[in-house]
XYZ file of C-alpha atoms in Angstrom:
129
model
C -220.714 57.333 -135.304
C -217.429 55.410 -136.038
C -214.465 57.113 -137.347
C -211.042 56.044 -138.643
C -207.830 58.276 -138.715
C -204.888 57.339 -140.675
C -201.263 58.477 -140.000
C -197.682 57.734 -140.770
C -197.537 58.511 -144.613
C -194.605 60.573 -145.870
C -191.901 60.744 -148.429
C -188.921 57.867 -148.461
C -186.600 56.765 -151.002
C -187.008 53.620 -152.907
C -186.009 50.638 -150.687
C -187.205 52.511 -147.544
C -189.816 51.794 -145.173
C -192.967 53.294 -143.560
C -195.462 52.230 -141.123
C -199.085 53.570 -141.537
C -201.437 53.559 -138.533
C -205.171 53.465 -138.522
C -206.946 54.143 -135.338
C -210.580 53.723 -134.715
C -212.967 55.791 -132.641
C -216.576 54.735 -131.770
C -216.305 51.103 -132.490
C -213.874 48.149 -131.708
C -211.830 47.578 -134.789
C -211.234 43.914 -133.705
C -214.901 43.385 -134.314
C -214.653 44.380 -138.221
C -212.774 43.353 -141.258
C -210.078 45.994 -141.607
C -208.530 46.945 -144.864
C -205.779 49.099 -146.247
C -206.585 50.485 -149.786
C -204.675 52.556 -152.326
C -206.620 55.137 -154.117
C -206.403 55.141 -158.086
C -207.671 57.714 -160.679
C -211.538 57.825 -160.610
C -211.714 57.613 -156.836
C -211.569 53.945 -157.055
C -209.965 52.058 -154.235
C -207.795 48.840 -154.667
C -207.276 46.606 -151.777
C -203.603 46.325 -150.644
C -204.025 44.189 -147.448
C -206.842 43.248 -144.973
C -207.127 41.556 -141.629
C -210.420 39.809 -140.741
C -212.298 39.961 -137.431
C -210.679 36.565 -136.553
C -207.279 37.734 -137.538
C -206.694 36.116 -140.890
C -204.618 38.372 -143.076
C -204.729 38.988 -146.831
C -202.253 40.598 -149.212
C -202.447 41.493 -152.867
C -199.631 39.910 -154.943
C -197.669 43.256 -155.416
C -197.020 43.583 -151.696
C -196.648 40.027 -150.583
C -193.485 39.439 -148.657
C -192.910 43.394 -148.254
C -196.016 44.639 -146.329
C -197.382 43.339 -143.104
C -200.876 44.134 -141.651
C -201.315 43.917 -137.795
C -203.411 45.365 -135.194
C -203.245 46.422 -131.623
C -206.470 45.877 -129.713
C -205.504 47.837 -126.818
C -204.877 50.826 -129.098
C -207.863 50.113 -131.419
C -205.369 50.570 -134.183
C -204.305 48.542 -137.184
C -200.859 49.067 -138.881
C -199.545 48.503 -142.253
C -195.631 48.007 -142.204
C -194.319 48.681 -145.701
C -190.783 47.566 -146.525
C -188.512 47.668 -149.534
C -190.798 50.306 -151.116
C -190.589 51.178 -154.794
C -192.070 54.095 -156.761
C -195.002 51.889 -157.658
C -196.059 52.195 -154.224
C -196.757 55.832 -154.362
C -200.450 56.335 -153.617
C -202.748 57.692 -151.123
C -203.464 54.870 -148.718
C -207.066 54.593 -147.018
C -208.147 52.687 -144.137
C -211.597 51.132 -144.051
C -213.599 49.090 -141.597
C -216.528 46.721 -142.633
C -218.901 44.209 -141.305
C -218.184 41.877 -144.292
C -214.768 41.015 -146.138
C -213.294 43.832 -147.842
C -213.747 43.829 -151.566
C -210.748 44.036 -153.671
C -211.911 46.863 -155.707
C -214.607 49.460 -154.539
C -215.347 53.292 -154.561
C -213.240 55.041 -152.134
C -215.034 56.427 -149.098
C -214.313 59.879 -147.908
C -214.160 59.720 -144.252
C -217.130 58.675 -141.889
C -219.763 56.003 -142.483
C -220.787 54.475 -145.863
C -223.416 51.904 -145.746
C -222.269 49.351 -143.142
C -218.607 50.438 -143.419
C -216.251 53.345 -141.972
C -213.616 55.024 -144.077
C -210.653 57.237 -143.194
C -209.497 60.333 -145.221
C -206.348 58.643 -146.288
C -202.558 59.392 -145.801
C -200.169 60.016 -148.770
C -197.089 57.925 -149.380
C -194.458 59.171 -152.000
C -191.640 57.035 -152.998
C -188.596 58.638 -154.847
C -185.926 56.871 -156.942
């Protein structure tokens, strides 16, 4: 069964940077649509950024110009480089993989498989002013 493991979260001051990593096991991330979500109240997940199986990237407006999504096929890992962060970026960030394009809003997974997608457990990002 496929699994995703996030890392790289932490606490930084406003204006700082973090790089999140999402490593896949049991499947090839390049064959999937990979997405980074932020968890909001009600266990809903809002899409932050995604990269499709053919490499097309997508960013929600609040992070355009500040965040960059990329992937390393050799490491089976997707990254989210976050620059010029603000307190509004404080969330738990969760990685997801799907055979279909990532929806912009969905119920968060809780690790492991859910339907035709895989979800990580998340990594916490906290920005202080």
